[in-house]
């Protein structure tokens, strides 16, 4: 996938910005700095966009640039973080990347649900019980049960290639 026009860039930014911010926050713990790092990563990507021919290379580039920039900042501010040796390790990078990507994939699938189904699933993921969801949405508890059943079926189909997510999020 080449990102050659403004709309493609906007779509890419929309798809990955929040996840990259969450990813960077694990390193920096300062959202204002995180936003700057992530925006700068997109600027770096845009200046080299012709070097990329598929989405995997783009994603890899963005995550590696964000990680490296975060580590550079952490190194300059050693007194701020006591766990520098932990966040510099590859497993921290991989674990953080897997978590962020898993949530991105799950929420992209949730976004394909009906508006009511999406609300029910989001509230369920927030830990609300069916009765609480029914009260919040002012619908019958049986409707919540039905909406959940339909939504879970659609999510299982949408996430069939990501079976490991189903156990984590859909119980």
C-alpha positions as MATLAB code, in Angstrom:
seq = 'XXXXXXXXXXXXXXXXXXXXXXXXXXXXXXXXXXXXXXXXXXXXXXXXXXXXXXXXXXXXXXXXXXXXXXXXXXXXXXXXXXXXXXXXXXXXXXXXXXXXXXXXXXXXXXXXXXXXXXXXXXXXXXXXXXXXXXXXXXXXXXXXXXXXXXXXXXXXXXXXXXXXXXXXXXX';
ca = [
       0.000    0.000    0.000;
       1.461    3.286   -0.985;
       0.446    6.320    0.956;
       0.705    8.846   -1.824;
      -2.199   11.199   -1.308;
      -3.612   13.301    1.496;
      -6.680   11.090    2.013;
      -4.554    7.953    2.325;
      -2.420    9.723    4.894;
      -5.485   10.878    6.851;
      -6.820    7.307    6.862;
      -3.484    5.950    8.052;
      -3.234    8.624   10.735;
      -6.783    7.924   11.913;
      -6.164    4.177   12.053;
      -2.877    4.253   13.968;
      -2.591    7.541   15.877;
      -4.391    6.486   19.047;
      -2.689    3.095   19.202;
       0.732    4.663   18.739;
      -0.066    7.117   21.538;
      -0.990    4.261   23.879;
       2.174    2.454   22.806;
       4.353    5.520   23.471;
       2.646    6.230   26.785;
       4.001    2.935   28.141;
       7.458    4.473   27.692;
       6.942    8.120   28.528;
       3.962    8.506   30.889;
       3.445   12.079   29.677;
       0.637   12.457   27.166;
       1.774   15.841   25.841;
       5.204   14.440   24.984;
       3.592   11.263   23.613;
       1.486   13.266   21.172;
       4.563   15.123   19.933;
       6.501   11.880   19.453;
       3.674   10.218   17.522;
       3.030   13.243   15.336;
       6.748   13.474   14.578;
       6.757    9.773   13.604;
       4.029   10.488   11.047;
       6.037   13.435    9.722;
       9.085   11.158    9.346;
       6.944    8.585    7.582;
       5.448   11.181    5.229;
       8.872   12.430    4.209;
       9.848    8.850    3.287;
       6.449    7.564    2.113;
       7.743    6.538   -1.325;
      10.039    3.996    0.383;
       7.090    1.884    1.532;
       5.107   -0.536   -0.580;
       2.896   -2.287    1.972;
       1.070   -1.682    5.231;
       3.254   -4.013    7.297;
       6.347   -1.970    6.451;
       4.525    1.260    7.280;
       3.321   -0.080   10.649;
       6.755   -1.450   11.479;
       8.369    1.858   10.616;
       5.933    3.856   12.739;
       6.267    1.608   15.801;
      10.059    1.454   15.593;
      10.379    5.220   15.142;
       8.066    5.853   18.099;
       9.962    3.356   20.259;
      13.358    4.792   19.370;
      12.240    8.371   19.918;
      10.696    7.422   23.267;
      13.888    5.664   24.365;
      15.942    8.708   23.353;
      13.726   10.917   25.493;
      13.874    8.495   28.418;
      17.671    8.371   28.171;
      17.827   12.171   28.363;
      15.532   12.137   31.400;
      17.008    9.197   33.337;
      15.900   10.623   36.656;
      12.241   10.496   35.559;
      12.062    6.712   35.026;
      13.541    4.175   37.395;
      12.769    1.224   35.113;
      14.826    2.265   32.070;
      16.471   -1.142   31.763;
      13.032   -2.764   31.577;
      11.639   -0.509   28.848;
      14.781   -0.802   26.750;
      14.361   -4.576   26.374;
      12.916   -6.062   23.202;
      10.265   -8.017   25.111;
       8.838   -4.769   26.498;
       8.567   -3.464   22.932;
       6.954   -6.690   21.673;
       4.533   -7.054   24.592;
       3.476   -3.425   24.291;
       3.113   -3.737   20.513;
       0.998   -6.898   20.767;
      -1.303   -5.321   23.336;
      -1.841   -2.140   21.324;
      -2.362   -3.990   18.051;
      -4.790   -6.406   19.710;
      -6.917   -3.547   20.970;
      -6.747   -1.815   17.594;
      -7.957   -4.962   15.825;
     -10.707   -5.571   18.372;
     -12.019   -1.999   18.281;
     -11.909   -1.936   14.488;
     -14.155   -5.018   14.541;
     -16.435   -3.421   17.136;
     -16.771   -0.362   14.891;
     -18.403   -2.563   12.236;
     -21.311   -3.452   14.554;
     -24.665   -1.730   14.547;
     -24.732    1.424   16.692;
     -26.750   -0.319   19.415;
     -24.588   -3.452   19.287;
     -21.467   -1.318   19.532;
     -22.784    0.463   22.628;
     -23.700   -2.837   24.298;
     -20.289   -4.388   23.631;
     -18.387   -1.303   24.758;
     -20.339   -1.224   28.015;
     -19.811   -4.957   28.492;
     -16.070   -4.486   27.965;
     -16.221   -1.746   30.607;
     -17.433   -4.446   33.016;
     -21.134   -3.627   33.189;
     -23.627   -6.443   33.696;
     -26.604   -6.906   31.379;
     -28.966   -5.279   33.880;
     -26.662   -2.244   34.174;
     -26.351   -1.976   30.397;
     -30.140   -2.188   30.076;
     -30.577    0.614   32.612;
     -27.941    2.782   30.959;
     -29.377    2.324   27.444;
     -32.996    2.309   28.648;
     -33.794   -0.990   26.962;
     -34.991   -4.363   28.217;
     -32.422   -6.734   29.665;
     -33.556   -9.361   27.167;
     -32.684   -6.904   24.385;
     -29.203   -6.512   25.823;
     -28.831  -10.291   25.838;
     -29.973  -10.526   22.207;
     -27.782   -7.626   21.065;
     -24.778   -9.187   22.797;
     -25.437  -12.561   21.215;
     -25.653  -11.035   17.723;
     -22.607   -8.823   18.311;
     -20.469  -11.696   19.640;
     -21.389  -13.812   16.630;
     -20.348  -10.997   14.267;
     -17.152  -10.350   16.228;
     -16.215  -14.037   16.193;
     -16.630  -14.051   12.414;
     -14.708  -10.781   11.978;
     -11.921  -11.918   14.309;
     -11.693  -15.521   13.119;
      -8.092  -14.949   12.048;
      -7.332  -13.517   15.490;
      -8.675  -16.348   17.644;
      -6.306  -15.452   20.479;
      -8.188  -12.181   20.975;
     -11.513  -13.896   21.465;
     -10.526  -15.464   24.761;
      -9.001  -12.241   26.033;
     -11.874   -9.923   25.230;
     -15.012  -11.913   24.494;
     -14.699  -14.483   27.254;
];
